[in-house]
Tab-separated table of C-alpha atoms in Angstrom:
chain	number	residue	atom	x	y	z
V	1	MET	CA	-70.461	-21.163	17.816
V	2	LYS	CA	-66.958	-20.104	16.541
V	3	GLY	CA	-67.494	-21.936	13.168
V	4	PHE	CA	-70.678	-19.394	12.999
V	5	VAL	CA	-68.487	-16.099	13.577
V	6	GLY	CA	-65.930	-17.931	10.888
V	7	MET	CA	-68.904	-17.887	8.538
V	8	VAL	CA	-70.457	-14.702	8.950
V	9	ILE	CA	-66.597	-13.134	8.597
V	10	GLY	CA	-65.949	-14.557	5.389
V	11	GLY	CA	-69.050	-14.214	3.895
V	12	MET	CA	-72.544	-16.220	4.184
V	13	HIS	CA	-72.641	-17.038	0.360
V	14	SER	CA	-68.869	-17.613	-0.565
V	15	ILE	CA	-67.787	-20.932	0.267
V	16	PRO	CA	-64.305	-19.785	-0.230
V	17	GLY	CA	-64.619	-16.662	2.156
V	18	ALA	CA	-66.314	-18.859	4.866
V	19	VAL	CA	-62.880	-20.958	4.563
V	20	ALA	CA	-60.836	-17.990	4.837
V	21	GLY	CA	-62.686	-16.641	7.683
V	22	ALA	CA	-62.927	-19.741	9.740
V	23	LEU	CA	-59.029	-19.372	8.956
V	24	ILE	CA	-59.091	-15.753	10.290
V	25	VAL	CA	-61.038	-16.985	13.376
V	26	GLY	CA	-58.451	-19.728	13.872
V	27	LEU	CA	-55.320	-17.632	13.700
V	28	LEU	CA	-56.827	-14.408	15.547
V	29	GLU	CA	-57.440	-17.035	18.528
V	30	THR	CA	-54.192	-18.724	18.537
V	31	PHE	CA	-52.373	-15.512	18.409
V	32	SER	CA	-54.428	-13.512	20.847
V	33	GLY	CA	-54.035	-16.542	23.380
V	34	ALA	CA	-50.143	-16.844	22.843
V	35	TYR	CA	-49.594	-12.551	23.523
V	36	ILE	CA	-52.242	-11.261	25.393
V	37	SER	CA	-54.170	-13.689	27.095
V	38	THR	CA	-56.476	-16.996	26.863
V	39	PHE	CA	-58.775	-15.163	28.962
V	40	TYR	CA	-59.328	-12.705	26.358
V	41	SER	CA	-59.376	-14.413	23.376
V	42	ASP	CA	-62.954	-15.182	22.619
V	43	ALA	CA	-64.098	-11.368	23.577
V	44	ILE	CA	-61.437	-10.251	20.722
V	45	MET	CA	-63.082	-12.728	18.084
V	46	PHE	CA	-66.129	-11.356	18.999
V	47	THR	CA	-64.748	-7.574	19.059
V	48	VAL	CA	-63.419	-8.512	15.528
V	49	LEU	CA	-67.039	-9.968	14.368
V	50	ILE	CA	-68.870	-6.737	15.922
V	51	LEU	CA	-66.365	-4.667	13.714
V	52	VAL	CA	-66.309	-6.541	10.622
V	53	LEU	CA	-70.333	-6.399	11.111
V	54	PHE	CA	-70.493	-2.831	11.341
V	55	LEU	CA	-67.843	-2.309	8.288
V	56	LYS	CA	-69.029	-4.991	5.306
V	57	PRO	CA	-72.108	-6.235	6.643
V	58	ASN	CA	-72.073	-9.225	3.594
V	59	GLY	CA	-68.778	-10.276	4.811
V	60	ILE	CA	-65.044	-9.685	3.735
V	61	PHE	CA	-65.304	-11.974	0.545
V	62	ALA	CA	-68.695	-11.265	-0.367
V	63	ARG	CA	-69.917	-9.676	-3.151
V	64	ALA	CA	-72.348	-7.377	-3.527
V	65	SER	CA	-75.750	-8.282	-4.653
V	66	GLY	CA	-78.266	-5.732	-5.033
V	67	GLU	CA	-80.641	-5.000	-8.058
V	68	ARG	CA	-81.436	-1.896	-9.843
V	69	VAL	CA	-85.069	-0.616	-9.970
């Protein structure tokens, strides 16, 4: 599940973006577990996922793809 979250955060059509998204998820989980609580680390990760989906639905590193008609 966490790998899928990393892929969605980075962008589904961008391999470097998916790797960066997985790195972001790993760092986010580690730091939230160390500084806040391990109980809330998954909730924080999914909250960041929801924020990314609201703000940039294609992912952080995805290019805008659309056809002009």
